Short mmCIF file of C-alpha atoms in Angstrom, two decimals:
data_model
loop_
_atom_site.label_atom_id
_atom_site.label_comp_id
_atom_site.label_asym_id
_atom_site.label_seq_id
_atom_site.Cartn_x
_atom_site.Cartn_y
_atom_site.Cartn_z
CA MET W 59 110.89 14.38 55.62
CA TRP W 60 108.33 16.65 56.56
CA GLU W 61 104.92 15.23 56.21
CA ILE W 62 102.18 17.61 55.86
CA GLY W 63 98.82 16.25 56.76
CA THR W 64 95.32 17.21 57.31
CA GLY W 65 95.35 18.40 60.35
CA TYR W 66 98.65 21.10 59.01
CA PHE W 67 100.30 20.33 62.15
CA GLY W 68 103.58 22.59 62.77
CA CYS W 69 102.05 25.32 60.30
CA ARG W 70 98.18 25.35 61.25
CA THR W 71 96.35 28.73 62.29
CA GLU W 72 93.96 28.53 65.46
CA ASN W 73 91.57 26.86 63.71
CA GLY W 74 93.44 24.69 61.94
CA CYS W 75 94.06 25.90 58.64
CA PHE W 76 96.93 26.32 56.80
CA ASP W 77 99.36 28.75 57.73
CA ALA W 78 101.84 30.03 55.14
CA GLU W 79 104.34 31.84 57.53
CA LYS W 80 104.68 29.47 59.92
CA PHE W 81 105.43 26.83 57.22
CA LYS W 82 107.95 29.55 55.43
CA GLN W 83 110.01 29.61 58.56
CA LYS W 84 109.78 25.47 59.50
CA ALA W 85 110.31 24.08 55.94
CA ASN W 86 113.65 26.51 55.58
CA TRP W 87 115.25 25.00 58.82
CA ALA W 88 118.48 23.10 57.71
CA GLN W 89 117.03 19.39 58.62
CA VAL W 90 114.00 19.58 56.36
CA LYS W 91 115.01 17.91 53.51
CA MET W 92 112.10 17.93 51.62
CA ILE W 93 108.33 18.19 52.29
CA GLU W 94 105.11 15.62 51.36
CA ILE W 95 101.73 16.40 51.34
CA LYS W 96 99.67 13.73 52.91
CA LEU W 97 96.44 12.80 51.09
CA SER W 98 95.94 9.45 52.39
CA GLN W 99 97.85 6.53 53.91
CA GLY W 100 97.64 2.41 53.39
CA ALA W 101 96.92 1.98 57.02
CA LYS W 102 93.16 4.28 56.42
CA PRO W 103 92.56 5.75 53.03
CA GLY W 104 89.76 8.80 53.45
CA HIS W 105 90.06 8.42 57.60
CA GLY W 106 91.90 11.35 59.98
CA GLY W 107 93.79 10.70 62.35
CA VAL W 108 93.65 11.05 66.14
CA LEU W 109 95.75 12.62 69.07
CA PRO W 110 94.32 11.57 72.64
CA ALA W 111 94.14 13.58 74.94
CA ALA W 112 96.47 10.77 76.91
CA LYS W 113 99.76 11.53 75.21
CA ASN W 114 99.26 15.13 74.09
CA ASN W 115 101.41 16.65 76.29
CA GLN W 116 102.83 20.42 76.58
CA GLU W 117 105.40 19.36 74.44
CA ILE W 118 103.57 17.96 71.63
CA ALA W 119 101.18 20.51 71.81
CA ASP W 120 103.97 23.18 71.06
CA ILE W 121 105.28 21.29 68.18
CA ARG W 122 101.82 21.38 66.44
CA GLY W 123 100.23 24.36 67.42
CA VAL W 124 97.28 22.70 69.47
CA LYS W 125 95.53 23.06 72.77
CA PRO W 126 97.46 20.53 75.36
CA HIS W 127 95.58 17.68 77.09
CA THR W 128 92.90 17.64 74.49
CA ASP W 129 92.24 15.00 71.82
CA VAL W 130 93.02 16.16 68.51
CA LEU W 131 90.93 15.21 65.70
CA SER W 132 92.63 15.88 61.99
CA PRO W 133 89.87 15.89 59.09
CA PRO W 134 89.68 13.49 56.31
CA GLY W 135 90.28 15.89 53.70
CA HIS W 136 92.64 18.75 53.20
CA SER W 137 91.22 22.71 53.72
CA ALA W 138 94.02 24.21 51.54
CA PHE W 139 92.83 22.57 48.08
CA SER W 140 89.84 20.48 47.16
CA ASN W 141 90.75 19.31 43.55
CA ALA W 142 93.78 18.75 41.28
CA ALA W 143 94.36 21.29 39.84
CA GLY W 144 94.37 22.92 43.29
CA LEU W 145 96.90 20.18 44.88
CA LEU W 146 99.53 21.12 42.02
CA GLN W 147 99.23 24.92 42.77
CA PHE W 148 100.04 24.34 47.18
CA VAL W 149 102.94 21.93 45.55
CA GLU W 150 104.03 25.22 44.02
CA GLN W 151 103.17 27.07 46.83
CA LEU W 152 105.39 24.59 48.99
CA ARG W 153 107.89 24.99 47.01
CA VAL W 154 108.22 28.81 46.41
CA LEU W 155 108.08 29.18 50.35
CA SER W 156 110.66 26.54 51.00
CA ASN W 157 112.99 27.93 48.55
CA GLY W 158 112.81 25.11 45.88
CA LYS W 159 113.02 22.47 48.44
CA PRO W 160 111.57 18.88 46.69
CA VAL W 161 107.72 18.95 47.13
CA GLY W 162 105.46 15.89 46.42
CA PHE W 163 102.46 13.81 47.84
CA LYS W 164 101.17 10.45 48.79
CA LEU W 165 98.55 9.00 48.74
CA ALA W 166 96.63 5.62 48.66
CA ILE W 167 95.14 4.74 45.59
CA GLY W 168 91.36 4.05 45.60
CA SER W 169 89.72 5.65 42.26
CA LYS W 170 92.15 5.61 39.67
CA GLN W 171 90.02 8.25 37.27
CA GLU W 172 91.70 10.71 40.60
CA PHE W 173 95.44 10.05 40.08
CA ILE W 174 94.43 10.11 36.05
CA GLU W 175 92.93 13.64 36.42
CA ILE W 176 95.90 14.26 38.49
CA CYS W 177 98.37 13.51 35.43
CA GLU W 178 96.34 15.29 33.13
CA LYS W 179 96.32 18.80 34.94
CA MET W 180 100.07 18.45 35.37
CA LEU W 181 100.36 18.33 31.80
CA GLU W 182 97.73 21.05 31.78
CA THR W 183 99.38 23.52 34.25
CA GLY W 184 102.49 22.32 33.74
CA ILE W 185 103.19 21.97 37.54
CA LYS W 186 104.77 18.37 38.74
CA PRO W 187 105.79 17.32 41.58
CA ASP W 188 109.14 16.31 42.73
CA PHE W 189 108.27 12.52 44.04
CA ILE W 190 104.77 10.33 44.60
CA THR W 191 104.67 8.07 47.40
CA VAL W 192 102.63 5.21 46.74
CA ASP W 193 101.21 3.61 49.72
CA GLY W 194 99.41 0.32 50.21
CA ALA W 195 96.31 -1.06 51.46
CA GLU W 196 98.18 -3.39 53.91
CA GLY W 197 99.57 -0.35 55.96
CA GLY W 198 98.85 -0.82 59.58
CA THR W 199 98.67 1.05 62.83
CA GLY W 200 97.03 -0.31 65.55
CA ALA W 201 95.52 3.64 65.68
CA ALA W 202 93.61 2.95 62.87
CA PRO W 203 89.98 1.68 62.47
CA ILE W 204 89.75 -2.18 61.95
CA ASP W 205 87.80 -2.45 58.52
CA PHE W 206 89.99 0.90 56.92
CA SER W 207 93.15 -1.23 57.34
CA ASN W 208 91.66 -4.59 56.25
CA TYR W 209 89.69 -3.40 53.35
CA VAL W 210 90.34 0.20 51.67
CA GLY W 211 92.53 1.22 49.21
CA MET W 212 94.43 -0.95 46.51
CA PRO W 213 97.69 -3.23 47.53
CA TRP W 214 100.48 -2.13 46.88
CA GLU W 215 101.89 -4.00 44.10
CA ASP W 216 98.53 -3.17 42.00
CA ALA W 217 98.83 0.44 43.14
CA LEU W 218 102.56 0.70 42.03
CA LEU W 219 102.09 -0.77 38.59
CA PHE W 220 99.20 1.71 38.28
CA VAL W 221 100.57 4.79 38.85
CA VAL W 222 104.36 3.68 37.17
CA ASP W 223 102.27 2.75 34.20
CA THR W 224 100.29 5.78 34.75
CA LEU W 225 102.57 8.22 34.51
CA ASN W 226 104.56 6.90 31.76
CA THR W 227 101.32 6.59 29.65
CA TYR W 228 101.48 10.38 29.98
CA LYS W 229 104.78 11.05 29.51
CA LEU W 230 106.02 12.17 32.86
CA LYS W 231 108.07 9.36 34.93
CA GLN W 232 111.18 11.16 33.84
CA ASP W 233 110.74 14.13 35.61
CA ILE W 234 108.99 12.59 38.86
CA LYS W 235 110.16 10.28 41.36
CA VAL W 236 108.39 7.04 42.67
CA ILE W 237 108.55 6.25 46.48
CA THR W 238 106.27 3.25 47.68
CA ALA W 239 105.53 2.49 51.05
CA THR W 240 103.81 -0.29 52.85
CA LYS W 241 105.07 -3.88 53.53
CA ILE W 242 108.49 -3.64 52.26
CA PHE W 243 109.62 -5.82 54.81
CA THR W 244 112.25 -8.37 52.85
CA ALA W 245 114.62 -8.03 50.36
CA PHE W 246 112.30 -9.27 48.23
CA ASP W 247 109.80 -6.54 48.95
CA LEU W 248 112.64 -4.03 47.79
CA PHE W 249 113.57 -5.75 44.45
CA LYS W 250 110.28 -5.98 43.65
CA ALA W 251 109.14 -2.85 43.62
CA LEU W 252 112.33 -1.46 42.19
CA CYS W 253 111.23 -3.86 39.42
CA ILE W 254 108.21 -2.20 39.59
CA GLY W 255 109.23 1.12 39.14
CA ALA W 256 109.68 2.89 42.30
CA ASP W 257 112.86 5.03 42.94
CA VAL W 258 112.96 4.68 46.79
CA CYS W 259 111.22 1.97 49.11
CA ASN W 260 110.09 3.37 52.49
CA SER W 261 110.13 0.75 55.12
CA ALA W 262 108.29 1.31 58.72
CA ARG W 263 107.09 -2.26 59.87
CA GLY W 264 109.88 -3.81 59.57
CA MET W 265 111.73 -0.74 61.09
CA MET W 266 109.26 -0.65 64.05
CA LEU W 267 109.57 -4.72 64.65
CA ALA W 268 113.27 -4.54 64.65
CA LEU W 269 113.04 -1.90 67.21
CA GLY W 270 110.68 -3.90 69.30
CA CYS W 271 107.24 -3.36 68.41
CA VAL W 272 105.30 -6.43 69.27
CA GLN W 273 101.73 -5.24 67.59
CA SER W 274 100.31 -5.07 70.65
CA LEU W 275 97.32 -2.41 68.81
CA LYS W 276 97.92 0.07 71.43
CA CYS W 277 99.22 2.81 69.15
CA ASN W 278 96.40 5.42 70.12
CA THR W 279 96.35 4.97 74.14
CA ASN W 280 99.88 5.71 75.59
CA GLU W 281 100.12 1.87 76.95
CA CYS W 282 102.42 0.80 74.60
CA PRO W 283 104.29 -1.39 76.40
CA THR W 284 107.33 -1.24 74.80
CA GLY W 285 107.98 1.92 74.85
CA VAL W 286 107.82 2.71 70.88
CA THR W 287 104.42 4.75 70.86
CA THR W 288 104.04 6.51 74.15
CA ASN W 289 105.18 9.08 76.16
CA ASN W 290 104.58 7.50 79.13
CA PRO W 291 108.56 7.42 81.59
CA LYS W 292 107.74 4.57 82.82
CA LEU W 293 106.74 2.62 79.69
CA VAL W 294 109.07 3.98 77.72
CA ARG W 295 112.40 2.91 79.24
CA GLY W 296 111.98 0.00 77.90
CA LEU W 297 113.11 1.36 74.66
CA VAL W 298 116.70 0.83 75.39
CA VAL W 299 118.67 3.15 72.72
CA ALA W 300 121.70 1.64 73.22
CA GLU W 301 120.72 -1.69 72.09
CA LYS W 302 117.88 -1.13 70.08
CA TRP W 303 119.90 1.26 67.55
CA GLN W 304 122.15 -2.15 67.13
CA ARG W 305 118.90 -3.88 65.92
CA VAL W 306 117.64 -1.52 63.59
CA ARG W 307 121.12 -1.44 61.88
CA ASN W 308 121.56 -4.71 61.70
CA TYR W 309 117.92 -6.06 60.31
CA HIS W 310 118.66 -2.54 57.49
CA GLN W 311 121.64 -3.70 57.04
CA HIS W 312 121.12 -7.71 56.66
CA MET W 313 118.55 -6.87 54.26
CA LEU W 314 120.31 -4.74 51.92
CA ASP W 315 123.05 -7.46 51.91
CA ASP W 316 120.39 -10.31 50.96
CA PHE W 317 119.01 -7.48 48.16
CA LEU W 318 122.25 -7.14 46.85
CA GLN W 319 122.45 -11.39 46.45
CA LEU W 320 119.00 -11.30 44.87
CA MET W 321 120.29 -8.75 42.41
CA ALA W 322 123.53 -10.72 41.69
CA ALA W 323 121.06 -13.49 41.10
CA SER W 324 118.80 -11.82 38.47
CA GLY W 325 122.41 -10.80 36.04
CA CYS W 326 121.38 -7.45 37.51
CA HIS W 327 124.63 -4.99 37.37
CA SER W 328 123.08 -1.83 38.30
CA LEU W 329 119.84 -0.33 39.32
CA GLU W 330 119.00 1.21 36.00
CA GLU W 331 118.82 -2.44 34.44
CA MET W 332 115.93 -3.51 36.84
CA ASN W 333 112.63 -3.71 35.13
CA GLN W 334 109.47 -5.22 34.74
CA ASN W 335 110.02 -8.47 32.90
CA LEU W 336 112.16 -9.80 35.67
CA ILE W 337 109.18 -10.12 37.96
CA TYR W 338 106.01 -12.51 37.45
CA ARG W 339 102.78 -13.50 39.07
CA LYS W 340 99.72 -15.91 37.88
CA VAL W 341 96.65 -14.45 36.39
CA ASP W 342 94.47 -16.74 34.94
CA LYS W 343 96.38 -19.80 35.55
CA HIS W 344 99.54 -18.31 33.50
CA TRP W 345 102.60 -16.80 34.57
CA LEU W 346 103.00 -13.44 33.25
CA SER W 347 106.39 -11.02 33.53
CA TYR W 348 104.29 -7.47 35.42
CA ALA W 349 105.21 -5.74 31.95
CA GLU W 350 103.04 -8.57 30.11
CA VAL W 351 100.71 -7.92 32.66
CA VAL W 352 100.86 -4.13 32.35
CA LYS W 353 100.71 -4.53 28.43
CA ALA W 354 97.49 -6.51 28.89
CA ARG W 355 95.62 -4.09 31.00
#
């Protein structure tokens, strides 16, 4: 997945705008299977990222298309478009430039009306993304401002329910795959997300912890003590690949094994049988299935 953020790294002009020719060249590399436009992420919705000078070495600068050994600030929003129609036109532009590779976008839900407007523009223009990634407010990184990480954005369950329900309302779900990402950490998280309506689940936190992350909150300082988010040779030595890959593999395999047990216990024989009636939540002292919660909205 090549994620295109607001800084357009790898496909930017000198002044930070989108460069179609650079994108076309790299999007057609065999390694690139999908392209994702990042509107926002759960860790810091509506806030640009920062690459500190301490981490911005020559190799990274060459890849990103920026000056080395300088602080690089990503803007909070995109310059290639400014509204729902522009977003969809950008989706189509990237699809053409990449010779038809799947193109979608990622967002943390803030204003429901903004997402509804995107769906309405899909029907109006006939342009649909191949997928939408729904990130939740629970997303985190040591590089995020604490108030953004704690308070901004809709929690992933509600966000995923809203997105799936809205896509179904506009009869778009059959044409668009939904990916969800945030604290997909346990087998039940995976089971619940698929029941709500996700087609794919991304997991970062679980993989990071299995890799050795101790949540020291130094992701943006180049001083990560476990070597995960640093390019300091002395610290990178702590990331012993020959040992760590097995831990990540074991975590992933055990999570899937537990998921299959949950699936069997639910009576489902296939993923297609999983649905919102299998998951319950408490609403006003009553236990309702997620399907009932959606109907009550």
